[in-house]
Every structure is written in C-alpha cells, then in structure tokens.
Amino acid sequence: MLPAPTATSISMMLGCLGLWALLPAAVQAPPSRRTCVFFEAPGVRGSAKTLGKLLGAGPGPPRVIRCLYSRCCFGIWNLTQDQDQAQVEMQGESIWMALVLLGLVLLLLLLLSSIILALLQRNACRVQGGPEPEPEPEADPDSGRDWSAELPELPELCFSQVIREGGHAMVWAGQLRGKLVAIKAFPLRAVAQFQAERALYELPGLQHDHIVRFIAASRGSPGPLPCGPLLVLELHPKGSLCHYLTQHTSDWGRSLRMALSLAQGLAFLHEERWQDGQYKPGIAHRDLSSQNVLIRDDGSCVIGDLGLALVLPGLAQPPTWAPTQPRGPAAIMEAGTQRYMAPELLDKTLDLQDWGTALRRADVYSLALLLWEILSRCPDLRPDSRPPPFQLAYEAELGSTPTTCELWTLAVEERRRPYIPSTWCCFTTDPGGLRELLEDCWDADPEARLTAECVQQRLTALARPQEAHPFLEG
C-alpha cells in the first residue's frame, strides 16, 4: 500500500504485505524460473545486480533479473509532493532482507500479543473485584534483609471484620489468644510504611494511657489474600472520636475528660524524657484527626495511627532512631488529613530550620480543631441543652470534602476558624477561658501557639467545680 499523496518527506516503503503474498508462490517455484522487474535509479548507492542474471540488457528501463539465490522481491519508492506519484528507486531480490522483515513482523506480533494479554488479565481482576497482583516482598534497604525474616506468624490471630480502610493499610477487628485486638494489615507495596510505624511503636518508654498500646508485629493475611506485614494493637470497641461524637453528646464533665486526655496524650508524645533508664524521644504525630483518635471504655481518648509520626531531634537522641527520621524537606512537609493541616503546612511555609518545634506547633493546631469538635457536642454549653448535629472542623464552611485550595483560602488567606458560640463564654468561672484556649492553639502565627503541655494545664484549671446552672435568664 502506497502512502497518502500528501506526504511531504521521502518515504522508504518495504512491501511487507506483498512479501506475505509472495512467500507461498516463491516456495513452490524453483529459483531458476523466478524473474522480477529490475530497476535502479542512478543516484541509488549499492546495487542488486549480483543477486541474479540481468535479462534484456537494453539501454532503457524496465529490465528483468532472473533470481539466483532468493525467492522474494523487494522495492524502494520515492514519493514526491510535486509529481504526486511514486517513483521507483530500486527493485531486486534479497533473501536476507526477507528474513529481516519476517523477523521484525513476528517480533512485533509477539509484543502486541503480550501487551493485550496483560491488559485483559488486569481488566479481569478489576471486573471480578479481586486484588491486583502484588509485587514480591522487598528487602529492607537499611538492613539488607527480607522484611519477613524476623516477623513471626501468630496462629492464634483471627480476623473478624474490617473496621477501617486507609491509604496504606486496612484495619480489622480480631482476636488474639481470646482477647479483642485491632489488626493493621499492610499490603506488600506498603512495607516501608509498616517498618516506619513499627519502629515508632517499639521505641522504649512509649507506653501511656492515652497512646494506643502496641501488642505485636506479625505476618499473615485474612483469607486468600497475599501474606503481608501486620501490626497487632489494642482494640477500642467504642470506635473513633468522630464516630462517637456523631452518635453521642457529652456533658461538661465527659467533654472535659475527652479534651484533657487528648492533650495529655499529645503532650506525652511531644515530650523528650528519660524514665527508668529508658530514653523516649519527642515525637510529632502529623495526622491528628477525629478518625485517628479512639474512645476508651472510661470515656477518655487515646491517640492512634502513628503512620506519619516522626521522631524529633533532641539533645539526648541516640543514633539508633535514624530509620524514622525524615529524608529531606519534602518528607518534613508531608502531613496527613488536609482538613486538620496547619496554615504553615497548607502554604508550605513551615520553619525547616527548627522543624522539630515547627511540627509540634502544627500538631497543636490540629488539637485545637479536635477540642472544638468535642465541645461542639456538649449540651451544657447550649442554653437549650441541644447541641447541633456533629460536624467536622470547617464542615459548616466548606462541606464534607474541601479542596486544598478552599482550605488555603479560608485558613491562610482569610484566617478564619470554626465558629465559637457566645454561650461557651458563659459556662466556666473564667468567662473567656474556652475561646481564649482555642484561639491560642490555632493562632495563625505558629510561634504564638501554646504547647501541648500548656493546653493540658489550662484544661486542668477549667476542671474546677462549676455552678449548677451557669446561664443567666434571658
């Protein structure tokens, strides 16, 4: 088939389709009886005269060549725009040219068939709802060993039901030796995330009443899924703070207990300490949200999901914590749920010179939004004792799925924060205590924010006995 007449460049066309048509006939006919039209333009380099015997040696074209060694013909044409036609440049025969063309065609068909089969297999997995093939387990780049080499299997571990799906892992409720546990199952592609979170949970001295308790690291999978790394953690059946506040309201005492325990847990994470001969470094959570805070049976809060947490630089920090350190400014600027991100993370102005302090301040901003969510469901802060349905921070202003641009406009450019009702100022013995506390935590200037320890102290001061009915008539 010739190219379209509109082509503007010289085209060298090899007659692939004609080649396939000629092969059967060529195989049947003896070479001595095959003849081809022969033509060579004066400017063509090389010659095909040696491939056969020229017949009809007249001065003008066309001439004929009798094949001596091969059974196939090939041609080269030159398509010119001015003449709008194809001019033949060379005809002759060559067995090596035929074999090269045949090999190229077969290779092309093989590549196309492999691509088509791979696409069909992937689409079949998606239609059937099955998991896509996982990559092979990778070795830990820091230790050079297989990730599963030191992970025991726990035959007593049973998976019950999925309670949360995240970007890097799926959390199951289950049982271990007859006790309820939460099982965080990582796919093989998230081995690095598993290793980082495990390293944090296994830091000495991390045990605290308001930090989720780590039980074991293991490997396994529910059902037929590929075996992957697991974190076995303490289970809190009441669920997340978000779920709890959606279903329940809490009086002042219970609201204060949730708020105070949350501040205590964060203050403990941020603190660098030596205790009983063990060193605990300061840790920034970086993903505080009402989904990552759980409710204990006594109504207090416990901070979970250390998947994005970072060990902070400290005076007494041993070098063994290096695997949990960020690698470059981009890793330091990474954060979790956008709704709770501090303004300096939204506009990429976090202080990288003192990033340990900066990340602590960003956590306090997130803490302030969680305190607002807790207090918004307290009937004692409402004259009619009827708090509105639960809403996430900024949900009233931006809806349930705000974009980064919308959050930046609201929190950075306009410096707006969740609405604080005036009735909140009438409840405590310190009329402006709650408003001042929140405003000092979510201040646009990171350096003006309270520390988590100071938040804990302020909430403790608010826990003094209150009057029976704080609201004034009218």
GROMACS .gro file of N, CA and C in nm, residues 41-104:
model
  192
   41ALA      N    1   1.770   0.344  -0.983
   41ALA     CA    2   1.788   0.485  -1.018
   41ALA      C    3   1.936   0.519  -1.015
   42PRO      N    4   1.976   0.616  -1.091
   42PRO     CA    5   2.121   0.649  -1.097
   42PRO      C    6   2.178   0.690  -0.962
   43GLY      N    7   2.100   0.752  -0.878
   43GLY     CA    8   2.155   0.801  -0.752
   43GLY      C    9   2.153   0.701  -0.640
   44VAL      N   10   2.106   0.576  -0.662
   44VAL     CA   11   2.098   0.476  -0.555
   44VAL      C   12   2.235   0.418  -0.528
   45ARG      N   13   2.271   0.417  -0.397
   45ARG     CA   14   2.400   0.361  -0.358
   45ARG      C   15   2.391   0.210  -0.348
   46GLY      N   16   2.493   0.140  -0.391
   46GLY     CA   17   2.490  -0.005  -0.389
   46GLY      C   18   2.416  -0.059  -0.511
   47SER      N   19   2.415  -0.191  -0.526
   47SER     CA   20   2.348  -0.250  -0.641
   47SER      C   21   2.302  -0.390  -0.608
   48ALA      N   22   2.193  -0.431  -0.673
   48ALA     CA   23   2.141  -0.568  -0.655
   48ALA      C   24   2.170  -0.655  -0.775
   49LYS      N   25   2.262  -0.609  -0.865
   49LYS     CA   26   2.289  -0.686  -0.986
   49LYS      C   27   2.348  -0.823  -0.956
   50THR      N   28   2.422  -0.834  -0.846
   50THR     CA   29   2.489  -0.960  -0.815
   50THR      C   30   2.394  -1.067  -0.764
   51LEU      N   31   2.268  -1.031  -0.742
   51LEU     CA   32   2.173  -1.129  -0.689
   51LEU      C   33   2.112  -1.216  -0.798
   52GLY      N   34   2.135  -1.184  -0.925
   52GLY     CA   35   2.078  -1.263  -1.033
   52GLY      C   36   2.140  -1.227  -1.167
   53LYS      N   37   2.078  -1.275  -1.272
   53LYS     CA   38   2.126  -1.252  -1.409
   53LYS      C   39   2.031  -1.157  -1.478
   54LEU      N   40   2.086  -1.043  -1.528
   54LEU     CA   41   2.004  -0.944  -1.595
   54LEU      C   42   1.962  -0.995  -1.731
   55LEU      N   43   1.836  -0.981  -1.765
   55LEU     CA   44   1.782  -1.019  -1.894
   55LEU      C   45   1.734  -0.894  -1.966
   56GLY      N   46   1.747  -0.892  -2.097
   56GLY     CA   47   1.702  -0.775  -2.171
   56GLY      C   48   1.785  -0.656  -2.138
   57ALA      N   49   1.912  -0.660  -2.177
   57ALA     CA   50   2.006  -0.555  -2.139
   57ALA      C   51   1.997  -0.434  -2.228
   58GLY      N   52   1.877  -0.390  -2.256
   58GLY     CA   53   1.860  -0.271  -2.338
   58GLY      C   54   1.898  -0.147  -2.263
   59PRO      N   55   1.908  -0.036  -2.328
   59PRO     CA   56   1.953   0.087  -2.263
   59PRO      C   57   1.850   0.147  -2.169
   60GLY      N   58   1.720   0.123  -2.192
   60GLY     CA   59   1.619   0.188  -2.110
   60GLY      C   60   1.544   0.091  -2.021
   61PRO      N   61   1.480   0.142  -1.915
   61PRO     CA   62   1.401   0.057  -1.826
   61PRO      C   63   1.270   0.020  -1.893
   62PRO      N   64   1.194  -0.081  -1.842
   62PRO     CA   65   1.238  -0.164  -1.730
   62PRO      C   66   1.321  -0.281  -1.779
   63ARG      N   67   1.400  -0.334  -1.693
   63ARG     CA   68   1.479  -0.452  -1.722
   63ARG      C   69   1.431  -0.566  -1.633
   64VAL      N   70   1.480  -0.686  -1.659
   64VAL     CA   71   1.436  -0.806  -1.586
   64VAL      C   72   1.559  -0.875  -1.531
   65ILE      N   73   1.545  -0.928  -1.406
   65ILE     CA   74   1.653  -1.003  -1.343
   65ILE      C   75   1.601  -1.141  -1.309
   66ARG      N   76   1.682  -1.242  -1.340
   66ARG     CA   77   1.648  -1.380  -1.305
   66ARG      C   78   1.715  -1.413  -1.172
   67CYS      N   79   1.634  -1.459  -1.077
   67CYS     CA   80   1.686  -1.483  -0.941
   67CYS      C   81   1.781  -1.601  -0.940
   68LEU      N   82   1.890  -1.589  -0.865
   68LEU     CA   83   1.985  -1.698  -0.850
   68LEU      C   84   1.986  -1.754  -0.707
   69TYR      N   85   1.965  -1.669  -0.606
   69TYR     CA   86   1.982  -1.712  -0.467
   69TYR      C   87   1.856  -1.701  -0.382
   70SER      N   88   1.759  -1.624  -0.423
   70SER     CA   89   1.646  -1.597  -0.334
   70SER      C   90   1.513  -1.619  -0.403
   71ARG      N   91   1.406  -1.606  -0.326
   71ARG     CA   92   1.272  -1.630  -0.377
   71ARG      C   93   1.180  -1.509  -0.355
   72CYS      N   94   1.232  -1.399  -0.307
   72CYS     CA   95   1.147  -1.286  -0.270
   72CYS      C   96   1.196  -1.159  -0.335
   73CYS      N   97   1.101  -1.069  -0.362
   73CYS     CA   98   1.132  -0.939  -0.420
   73CYS      C   99   1.110  -0.830  -0.317
   74PHE      N  100   1.179  -0.719  -0.336
   74PHE     CA  101   1.153  -0.602  -0.254
   74PHE      C  102   1.163  -0.478  -0.341
   75GLY      N  103   1.107  -0.372  -0.293
   75GLY     CA  104   1.109  -0.250  -0.373
   75GLY      C  105   1.128  -0.127  -0.287
   76ILE      N  106   1.186  -0.023  -0.344
   76ILE     CA  107   1.202   0.106  -0.278
   76ILE      C  108   1.145   0.213  -0.370
   77TRP      N  109   1.054   0.294  -0.314
   77TRP     CA  110   0.993   0.401  -0.393
   77TRP      C  111   1.022   0.536  -0.327
   78ASN      N  112   1.020   0.639  -0.408
   78ASN     CA  113   1.036   0.776  -0.360
   78ASN      C  114   0.909   0.852  -0.394
   79LEU      N  115   0.839   0.903  -0.287
   79LEU     CA  116   0.714   0.978  -0.308
   79LEU      C  117   0.745   1.125  -0.304
   80THR      N  118   0.721   1.195  -0.413
   80THR     CA  119   0.747   1.337  -0.420
   80THR      C  120   0.618   1.414  -0.424
   81GLN      N  121   0.616   1.528  -0.356
   81GLN     CA  122   0.494   1.607  -0.349
   81GLN      C  123   0.464   1.675  -0.481
   82ASP      N  124   0.569   1.715  -0.554
   82ASP     CA  125   0.547   1.788  -0.678
   82ASP      C  126   0.479   1.702  -0.784
   83GLN      N  127   0.528   1.579  -0.797
   83GLN     CA  128   0.473   1.491  -0.901
   83GLN      C  129   0.351   1.415  -0.854
   84ASP      N  130   0.325   1.414  -0.723
   84ASP     CA  131   0.208   1.346  -0.668
   84ASP      C  132   0.201   1.200  -0.711
   85GLN      N  133   0.317   1.136  -0.721
   85GLN     CA  134   0.318   0.996  -0.757
   85GLN      C  135   0.444   0.931  -0.701
   86ALA      N  136   0.443   0.797  -0.703
   86ALA     CA  137   0.558   0.722  -0.652
   86ALA      C  138   0.654   0.691  -0.765
   87GLN      N  139   0.779   0.719  -0.742
   87GLN     CA  140   0.884   0.686  -0.838
   87GLN      C  141   0.966   0.572  -0.782
   88VAL      N  142   0.984   0.469  -0.860
   88VAL     CA  143   1.060   0.356  -0.813
   88VAL      C  144   1.208   0.391  -0.808
   89GLU      N  145   1.273   0.352  -0.702
   89GLU     CA  146   1.416   0.375  -0.685
   89GLU      C  147   1.497   0.249  -0.714
   90MET      N  148   1.450   0.133  -0.663
   90MET     CA  149   1.525   0.009  -0.682
   90MET      C  150   1.432  -0.110  -0.672
   91GLN      N  151   1.451  -0.210  -0.756
   91GLN     CA  152   1.388  -0.342  -0.742
   91GLN      C  153   1.499  -0.449  -0.766
   92GLY      N  154   1.480  -0.546  -0.690
   92GLY     CA  155   1.572  -0.658  -0.699
   92GLY      C  156   1.530  -0.765  -0.602
   93GLU      N  157   1.618  -0.856  -0.559
   93GLU     CA  158   1.586  -0.965  -0.469
   93GLU      C  159   1.696  -0.977  -0.364
   94SER      N  160   1.652  -1.023  -0.242
   94SER     CA  161   1.750  -1.045  -0.135
   94SER      C  162   1.688  -1.134  -0.030
   95ILE      N  163   1.742  -1.250  -0.004
   95ILE     CA  164   1.689  -1.342   0.096
   95ILE      C  165   1.709  -1.288   0.237
   96TRP      N  166   1.820  -1.217   0.258
   96TRP     CA  167   1.842  -1.163   0.394
   96TRP      C  168   1.743  -1.053   0.427
   97MET      N  169   1.707  -0.974   0.325
   97MET     CA  170   1.607  -0.871   0.351
   97MET      C  171   1.473  -0.933   0.389
   98ALA      N  172   1.436  -1.040   0.323
   98ALA     CA  173   1.310  -1.107   0.353
   98ALA      C  174   1.310  -1.164   0.496
   99LEU      N  175   1.424  -1.223   0.534
   99LEU     CA  176   1.431  -1.281   0.668
   99LEU      C  177   1.426  -1.172   0.775
  100VAL      N  178   1.491  -1.059   0.751
  100VAL     CA  179   1.486  -0.950   0.847
  100VAL      C  180   1.344  -0.898   0.863
  101LEU      N  181   1.277  -0.879   0.749
  101LEU     CA  182   1.139  -0.831   0.756
  101LEU      C  183   1.050  -0.930   0.829
  102LEU      N  184   1.067  -1.058   0.798
  102LEU     CA  185   0.986  -1.160   0.863
  102LEU      C  186   1.010  -1.162   1.014
  103GLY      N  187   1.137  -1.149   1.056
  103GLY     CA  188   1.167  -1.146   1.198
  103GLY      C  189   1.107  -1.026   1.269
  104LEU      N  190   1.115  -0.909   1.201
  104LEU     CA  191   1.056  -0.790   1.261
  104LEU      C  192   0.905  -0.803   1.277
   0.00000   0.00000   0.00000
